[in-house]
């Protein structure tokens, strides 16, 4: 299938982890062709944002979330990068969308693809999310549940607020007084929901976090838990969330105790997964 | 006189140091338990306050009421006294932050009057 993808401009080949690929392609527009054992696949990246995942091993085909999860759980993969112009990108997109996944969407023991039991444990909350955090482009879902990704949703218009309500952001946004919640990291607003678009705060929030954490270099503080800004009419709360950070904007009516309880639950869950707090 | 006013905050349960810093990171007055370099702390806190003010502006708010940074073992609370000065408390993580914050705001005018 790699032969069938548009040629584009070859950038190079290397071996790397999936996390490295996604963090180092923030300005990339093209395809990351992957080889894992006898299988091959592709990650389409639309100006830094992963827009499609596909993997094939023999007759077994994975697409979208399943392919993303499989690729992300590899330690090292062989990749080659091809930069695309808009025309090549559209052709690649059409080609991937024309490939149907093999039903059912699950791993096969025969081909050696990992079963879900072998997949690294993730937070129950993250597992509950139908879309891996990084796969969603700057998806400002808003109250109406808009989304600008396609392959994860079989219905038009993306997930509605009821689905999102099952996710962590949905838990927090439902609290009285919470106006908006965002997951951000490495200068990118990964996923957000609410009445206020928090994308413009991401860069500032990252700078503030770094500076606040510098306090640890001056006095013995232990690991960073959260930063809360009190502004007229509300608060902004920033806290680590796995490899990313959460930003929560509230009105002044919010019960800070509720927010801090959610934050404690998040951090407790991260500790249980063996993730070191930042 | 400033130190006397700050001492009222130092006696609160869990409070480890109290200081007044300028926007440029210089220390105006302080009382502390002797942990950490207050000049360095003031420098870092002034940066955090500047960035926080920028965020408040980005959100369309003119003023920042305060910031609270929580770590596993320490908490830092900073409230503006006026356009140029901040009152900063470092406390243990188990301290009653709400009470400390309330006392900080209650003593603001007293502290300012001594400056």
Coordinates of C-alpha atoms in Angstrom, one line a residue:
Chain A
X1 CA 0.0 0.0 0.0
X2 CA 2.9 2.3 0.5
X3 CA 3.5 2.1 -3.2
X4 CA 0.0 3.2 -3.8
X5 CA 0.4 6.4 -1.7
X6 CA 1.4 9.6 -3.6
X7 CA 5.1 9.9 -3.8
X8 CA 5.3 13.5 -2.6
X9 CA 8.8 14.8 -1.6
X10 CA 10.7 12.1 0.4
X11 CA 12.2 13.7 3.5
X12 CA 14.0 10.7 4.9
X13 CA 13.8 7.4 6.8
X14 CA 14.5 6.6 10.4
X15 CA 13.4 4.6 13.4
X16 CA 11.6 6.3 16.2
X17 CA 8.8 6.0 18.8
X18 CA 5.3 7.0 17.9
X19 CA 5.3 9.7 20.5
X20 CA 8.4 11.2 18.9
X21 CA 6.8 11.3 15.5
X22 CA 3.7 13.1 16.8
X23 CA 5.7 15.6 18.8
X24 CA 8.1 16.4 16.0
X25 CA 5.8 16.9 13.2
X26 CA 4.0 20.0 14.4
X27 CA 4.7 21.8 11.1
X28 CA 4.6 18.8 8.8
X29 CA 2.1 18.3 6.0
X30 CA 2.3 14.9 4.5
X31 CA 2.5 11.2 5.2
X32 CA 4.4 9.2 7.8
X33 CA 4.7 5.8 6.3
X34 CA 5.3 3.1 9.0
X35 CA 6.6 -0.4 8.9
X36 CA 6.0 -2.7 11.9
X37 CA 7.1 -6.2 11.4
X38 CA 5.5 -7.5 8.3
X39 CA 2.8 -4.9 8.4
X40 CA 2.7 -1.4 7.0
X41 CA 0.7 1.7 7.6
X42 CA 0.4 5.4 7.3
X43 CA -0.2 8.4 9.5
X44 CA -1.5 11.4 7.5
X45 CA -0.5 14.7 9.1
X46 CA -2.3 17.8 8.1
X47 CA -0.1 20.8 9.0
X48 CA 1.0 19.2 12.2
X49 CA -2.3 17.6 13.1
X50 CA -2.7 13.8 12.7
X51 CA -5.8 13.4 10.4
X52 CA -5.8 9.7 9.6
X53 CA -4.3 6.5 10.8
X54 CA -4.2 3.3 8.8
X55 CA -2.4 0.0 9.2
X56 CA -2.4 -3.3 7.3
X57 CA -0.9 -6.6 8.2
X58 CA -1.8 -9.2 5.6
X59 CA -5.5 -9.2 5.3
X60 CA -6.0 -7.6 8.7
X61 CA -6.7 -3.9 8.3
X62 CA -6.9 -1.3 11.1
X63 CA -8.2 2.2 10.6
X64 CA -8.8 5.3 12.7
X65 CA -8.8 4.8 16.4
X66 CA -7.8 1.1 16.2
X67 CA -4.9 1.8 13.9
X68 CA -3.9 4.8 16.1
X69 CA -3.9 2.7 19.2
X70 CA -1.9 -0.1 17.6
X71 CA 0.8 2.2 16.2
X72 CA 1.0 4.3 19.5
X73 CA 1.6 1.1 21.5
X74 CA 4.8 0.2 19.6
X75 CA 8.1 1.2 21.1
X76 CA 10.0 1.7 17.9
X77 CA 8.8 1.8 14.4
X78 CA 10.5 2.2 11.0
X79 CA 9.2 5.4 9.3
X80 CA 9.7 7.3 6.2
X81 CA 8.4 10.9 5.8
X82 CA 6.9 12.3 2.6
X83 CA 6.0 15.9 2.4
X84 CA 2.8 16.5 0.3
X85 CA 1.4 19.5 -1.5
X86 CA -2.4 20.0 -1.1
X87 CA -3.1 17.9 -4.2
X88 CA -1.1 14.9 -3.0
X89 CA -2.6 15.2 0.5
X90 CA -6.1 15.0 -0.9
X91 CA -5.2 12.0 -3.0
X92 CA -3.7 10.3 0.0
X93 CA -6.7 11.1 2.1
X94 CA -9.1 9.7 -0.6
X95 CA -7.0 6.6 -1.0
X96 CA -7.0 5.9 2.8
X97 CA -10.7 6.5 3.0
X98 CA -11.4 4.1 0.2
X99 CA -9.7 1.3 2.1
X100 CA -12.3 -0.4 4.3
X101 CA -11.2 -1.8 7.7
X102 CA -11.7 -5.6 8.1
X103 CA -14.6 -6.3 10.4
X104 CA -14.7 -6.5 13.3
X105 CA -12.4 -3.8 14.3
X106 CA -10.2 -5.7 16.7
X107 CA -6.8 -7.2 16.8
X108 CA -6.0 -10.7 15.5
X109 CA -3.9 -13.3 17.4
X110 CA -3.2 -15.1 14.2
X111 CA -1.4 -12.3 12.5
X112 CA 0.4 -11.3 15.7
X113 CA -1.2 -8.0 16.2
X114 CA -1.6 -7.2 19.8
X115 CA -4.7 -8.1 21.6
X116 CA -6.3 -5.4 23.8
X117 CA -5.0 -7.3 26.9
X118 CA -1.4 -6.7 25.8
X119 CA -2.0 -3.0 25.1
X120 CA -0.3 -0.8 27.8
X121 CA -2.8 0.1 30.5
X122 CA -4.2 3.6 30.0
X123 CA -6.2 5.6 32.3
X124 CA -9.8 4.4 32.5
X125 CA -10.8 7.9 31.6
X126 CA -8.6 7.9 28.5
X127 CA -9.8 4.4 27.5
X128 CA -13.3 5.8 27.7
X129 CA -12.4 8.4 25.2
X130 CA -13.4 7.3 21.8
X131 CA -10.8 9.5 20.2
X132 CA -7.1 9.4 21.3
X133 CA -6.2 12.8 22.5
X134 CA -3.7 13.5 19.8
X135 CA -5.9 12.4 17.0
X136 CA -8.4 15.1 17.5
X137 CA -7.3 18.2 15.7
X138 CA -8.0 21.6 17.3
X139 CA -11.5 20.4 18.0
X140 CA -13.4 23.1 19.8
X141 CA -16.4 21.1 20.5
X142 CA -18.5 23.8 22.0
X143 CA -21.9 23.1 23.6
X144 CA -23.3 21.8 20.4
X145 CA -20.7 19.1 20.1
X146 CA -19.1 20.2 16.9
X147 CA -16.0 18.3 15.7
X148 CA -13.8 18.6 12.7
X149 CA -12.6 15.0 12.4
X150 CA -14.5 12.4 10.5
X151 CA -13.3 8.9 10.6
X152 CA -14.2 8.2 14.2
X153 CA -17.8 9.2 13.8
X154 CA -20.3 7.2 11.8
X155 CA -22.9 9.9 12.3
X156 CA -22.7 13.3 10.8
X157 CA -21.6 16.2 13.0
X158 CA -19.3 14.3 15.4
X159 CA -20.1 13.3 19.0
X160 CA -22.8 15.0 20.8
X161 CA -22.6 16.4 24.3
X162 CA -23.9 13.2 25.7
X163 CA -21.0 11.2 24.4
X164 CA -18.5 13.9 25.4
X165 CA -20.2 13.8 28.8
X166 CA -18.7 10.4 29.4
X167 CA -15.2 11.8 29.0
X168 CA -13.1 13.7 31.5
X169 CA -13.8 17.0 29.9
X170 CA -17.4 16.3 30.0
X171 CA -17.3 15.5 33.7
X172 CA -15.7 18.8 34.4
X173 CA -17.7 21.0 32.0
X174 CA -20.9 19.7 33.7
X175 CA -19.8 21.2 37.1
X176 CA -21.7 24.4 37.9
X177 CA -19.7 27.4 37.0
X178 CA -17.2 25.8 34.6
X179 CA -17.1 27.7 31.4
X180 CA -14.5 25.8 29.3
X181 CA -12.0 23.0 29.6
X182 CA -9.1 22.3 27.4
X183 CA -6.3 19.7 27.1
X184 CA -3.2 21.2 25.8
X185 CA 0.5 20.4 25.3
X186 CA 3.6 21.4 23.4
X187 CA 2.0 24.7 22.4
X188 CA -1.1 23.0 20.9
X189 CA -4.7 23.1 22.1
X190 CA -5.4 19.4 21.6
X191 CA -9.1 19.2 22.7
X192 CA -11.4 21.7 24.2
X193 CA -15.0 22.1 25.1
X194 CA -17.1 24.9 26.4
X195 CA -18.4 28.4 25.8
X196 CA -14.9 30.0 25.6
X197 CA -12.2 29.0 23.1
X198 CA -9.1 28.5 25.2
X199 CA -6.7 28.1 22.3
X200 CA -5.4 31.7 22.6
X201 CA -4.3 30.9 26.2
X202 CA -2.2 27.9 25.4
X203 CA 1.1 29.6 24.8
X204 CA 0.8 31.8 27.8
X205 CA -0.3 28.8 29.9
X206 CA 2.8 26.8 28.8
X207 CA 5.0 29.7 29.8
X208 CA 3.3 30.2 33.1
X209 CA 3.6 26.5 33.9
X210 CA 7.3 26.5 33.1
X211 CA 7.9 29.5 35.3
X212 CA 5.8 28.2 38.1
X213 CA 7.7 24.9 38.0
X214 CA 10.9 26.9 38.3
X215 CA 9.9 27.6 41.9
X216 CA 11.0 24.0 42.6
X217 CA 14.5 24.9 41.6
X218 CA 14.6 27.5 44.4
X219 CA 12.9 25.8 47.3
X220 CA 12.1 22.2 47.9
X221 CA 8.5 21.9 46.9
X222 CA 7.9 18.3 45.6
X223 CA 6.1 17.8 42.3
X224 CA 3.9 20.4 40.7
X225 CA 0.1 19.9 41.3
X226 CA -1.7 22.8 39.9
X227 CA -1.7 26.6 39.3
X228 CA -4.9 28.6 39.9
X229 CA -5.3 32.2 38.8
X230 CA -8.0 34.3 40.4
X231 CA -9.3 36.9 38.1
X232 CA -12.4 39.1 38.4
X233 CA -15.4 36.9 37.7
X234 CA -13.7 33.6 37.9
X235 CA -10.6 31.4 38.0
X236 CA -8.2 29.7 35.6
X237 CA -6.8 26.3 36.8
X238 CA -3.9 24.6 35.1
X239 CA -2.9 21.1 36.1
X240 CA -0.9 18.2 34.5
X241 CA -2.8 15.5 32.8
X242 CA -0.6 12.6 31.7
X243 CA 1.8 14.0 29.1
X244 CA -0.4 17.1 28.6
X245 CA -2.1 19.7 30.7
X246 CA -5.7 20.6 31.6
X247 CA -6.8 24.2 31.6
X248 CA -10.2 24.9 33.2
X249 CA -11.9 28.3 33.1
X250 CA -14.6 28.9 35.7
X251 CA -16.9 31.7 36.8
X252 CA -16.7 33.0 40.3
X253 CA -19.6 30.8 41.3
X254 CA -17.6 27.6 41.0
X255 CA -17.0 25.4 43.9
X256 CA -13.3 25.2 44.1
X257 CA -13.6 22.2 46.4
X258 CA -15.3 20.2 43.5
X259 CA -12.6 21.2 41.1
X260 CA -9.8 20.2 43.5
X261 CA -11.5 16.9 44.1
X262 CA -11.6 16.2 40.4
X263 CA -7.9 17.2 40.2
X264 CA -7.1 14.9 43.1
X265 CA -8.9 12.0 41.4
X266 CA -7.0 12.7 38.1
X267 CA -3.7 12.7 39.9
X268 CA -4.5 9.6 42.0
X269 CA -5.4 7.8 38.8
X270 CA -2.1 8.9 37.2
X271 CA -0.3 7.6 40.3
X272 CA -2.0 4.3 40.0
X273 CA -0.9 3.9 36.5
X274 CA 2.7 4.5 37.6
X275 CA 2.9 7.9 35.8
X276 CA 5.2 10.2 37.6
X277 CA 3.7 13.6 38.4
X278 CA 5.4 16.5 36.6
Chain B
X1 CA 6.5 48.0 61.0
X2 CA 6.1 46.0 57.8
X3 CA 7.7 43.0 59.4
X4 CA 5.3 43.3 62.3
X5 CA 2.4 43.2 59.8
X6 CA 3.9 40.2 58.0
X7 CA 4.5 38.5 61.3
X8 CA 0.7 38.3 61.8
X9 CA 0.7 36.0 58.7
X10 CA 3.7 34.0 59.7
X11 CA 1.9 32.8 62.9
X12 CA -0.8 31.2 60.8
X13 CA -0.6 27.4 60.9
X14 CA 1.5 26.1 58.0
X15 CA 2.9 29.5 56.8
X16 CA 6.6 29.2 56.3
X17 CA 7.5 32.6 54.9
X18 CA 5.8 35.9 54.0
X19 CA 7.3 38.6 51.8
X20 CA 6.4 41.6 49.8
X21 CA 8.0 41.9 46.4
X22 CA 8.0 44.4 43.6
X23 CA 7.0 43.7 40.1
X24 CA 10.7 43.7 39.1
X25 CA 11.4 40.9 41.5
X26 CA 13.1 42.8 44.3
X27 CA 12.2 42.1 47.9
X28 CA 10.7 45.0 49.9
X29 CA 10.2 43.1 53.2
X30 CA 10.0 39.6 54.5
X31 CA 9.7 37.3 57.4
X32 CA 10.6 33.7 57.0
X33 CA 11.6 30.4 58.5
X34 CA 14.9 30.5 56.7
X35 CA 14.2 28.1 53.8
X36 CA 15.2 29.1 50.3
X37 CA 16.8 32.2 48.9
X38 CA 14.2 35.0 49.1
X39 CA 15.7 37.0 46.3
X40 CA 15.5 34.0 44.0
X41 CA 12.0 33.2 45.1
X42 CA 10.9 36.8 44.5
X43 CA 12.4 36.8 41.0
X44 CA 10.5 33.6 40.0
X45 CA 7.3 34.8 41.6
X46 CA 7.5 38.2 39.8
X47 CA 7.7 36.3 36.5
X48 CA 4.7 34.2 37.4
X49 CA 2.7 37.3 38.3
X50 CA 3.7 39.0 35.1
X51 CA 2.6 36.0 33.0
X52 CA -0.6 35.7 35.0
X53 CA -1.4 39.3 34.4
X54 CA -0.9 38.8 30.7
X55 CA -3.3 35.9 30.8
X56 CA -5.9 38.0 32.7
X57 CA -5.6 40.6 30.0
X58 CA -6.0 37.9 27.3
X59 CA -9.2 37.0 29.0
X60 CA -10.4 40.6 28.9
X61 CA -9.8 41.2 32.6
X62 CA -7.8 44.2 33.8
X63 CA -6.8 42.9 37.2
X64 CA -5.5 39.8 38.7
X65 CA -6.9 39.0 42.1
X66 CA -4.2 36.5 43.0
X67 CA -2.5 33.2 42.1
X68 CA -2.1 29.9 44.0
X69 CA 0.5 27.4 43.0
X70 CA 0.3 24.1 44.7
X71 CA 3.1 21.5 44.8
X72 CA 3.1 18.2 46.6
X73 CA 4.9 19.6 49.7
X74 CA 4.4 23.4 49.4
X75 CA 1.9 26.0 48.4
X76 CA 2.6 29.5 47.2
X77 CA -0.1 32.2 47.3
X78 CA 0.5 35.7 45.8
X79 CA -2.0 38.6 45.9
X80 CA -1.4 42.1 44.5
X81 CA -1.1 44.9 47.1
X82 CA -1.2 47.6 44.4
X83 CA 0.0 48.1 40.9
X84 CA 3.6 47.5 41.9
X85 CA 3.7 45.2 44.9
X86 CA 2.7 41.7 45.7
X87 CA 2.2 39.9 49.0
X88 CA 3.6 36.4 48.8
X89 CA 3.1 33.5 51.2
X90 CA 4.9 30.2 51.1
X91 CA 3.1 27.5 53.2
X92 CA 3.1 23.8 53.7
X93 CA 0.8 21.9 51.3
X94 CA -1.4 20.9 54.3
X95 CA -2.0 24.4 55.4
X96 CA -5.5 25.9 55.3
X97 CA -5.1 27.9 52.1
X98 CA -8.6 29.4 52.3
X99 CA -7.8 30.8 55.8
X100 CA -4.4 32.1 54.7
X101 CA -5.8 33.7 51.6
X102 CA -8.5 35.4 53.7
X103 CA -6.0 36.8 56.2
X104 CA -3.8 38.0 53.4
X105 CA -6.7 40.1 52.0
X106 CA -7.7 41.2 55.4
X107 CA -4.3 42.6 56.2
X108 CA -3.6 44.1 52.8
X109 CA -4.5 47.7 53.8
X110 CA -2.5 47.4 57.1
X111 CA 0.6 46.2 55.2
X112 CA 0.2 48.9 52.6
X113 CA -0.1 51.6 55.2
X114 CA 3.3 50.6 56.6
X115 CA 5.1 50.9 53.3

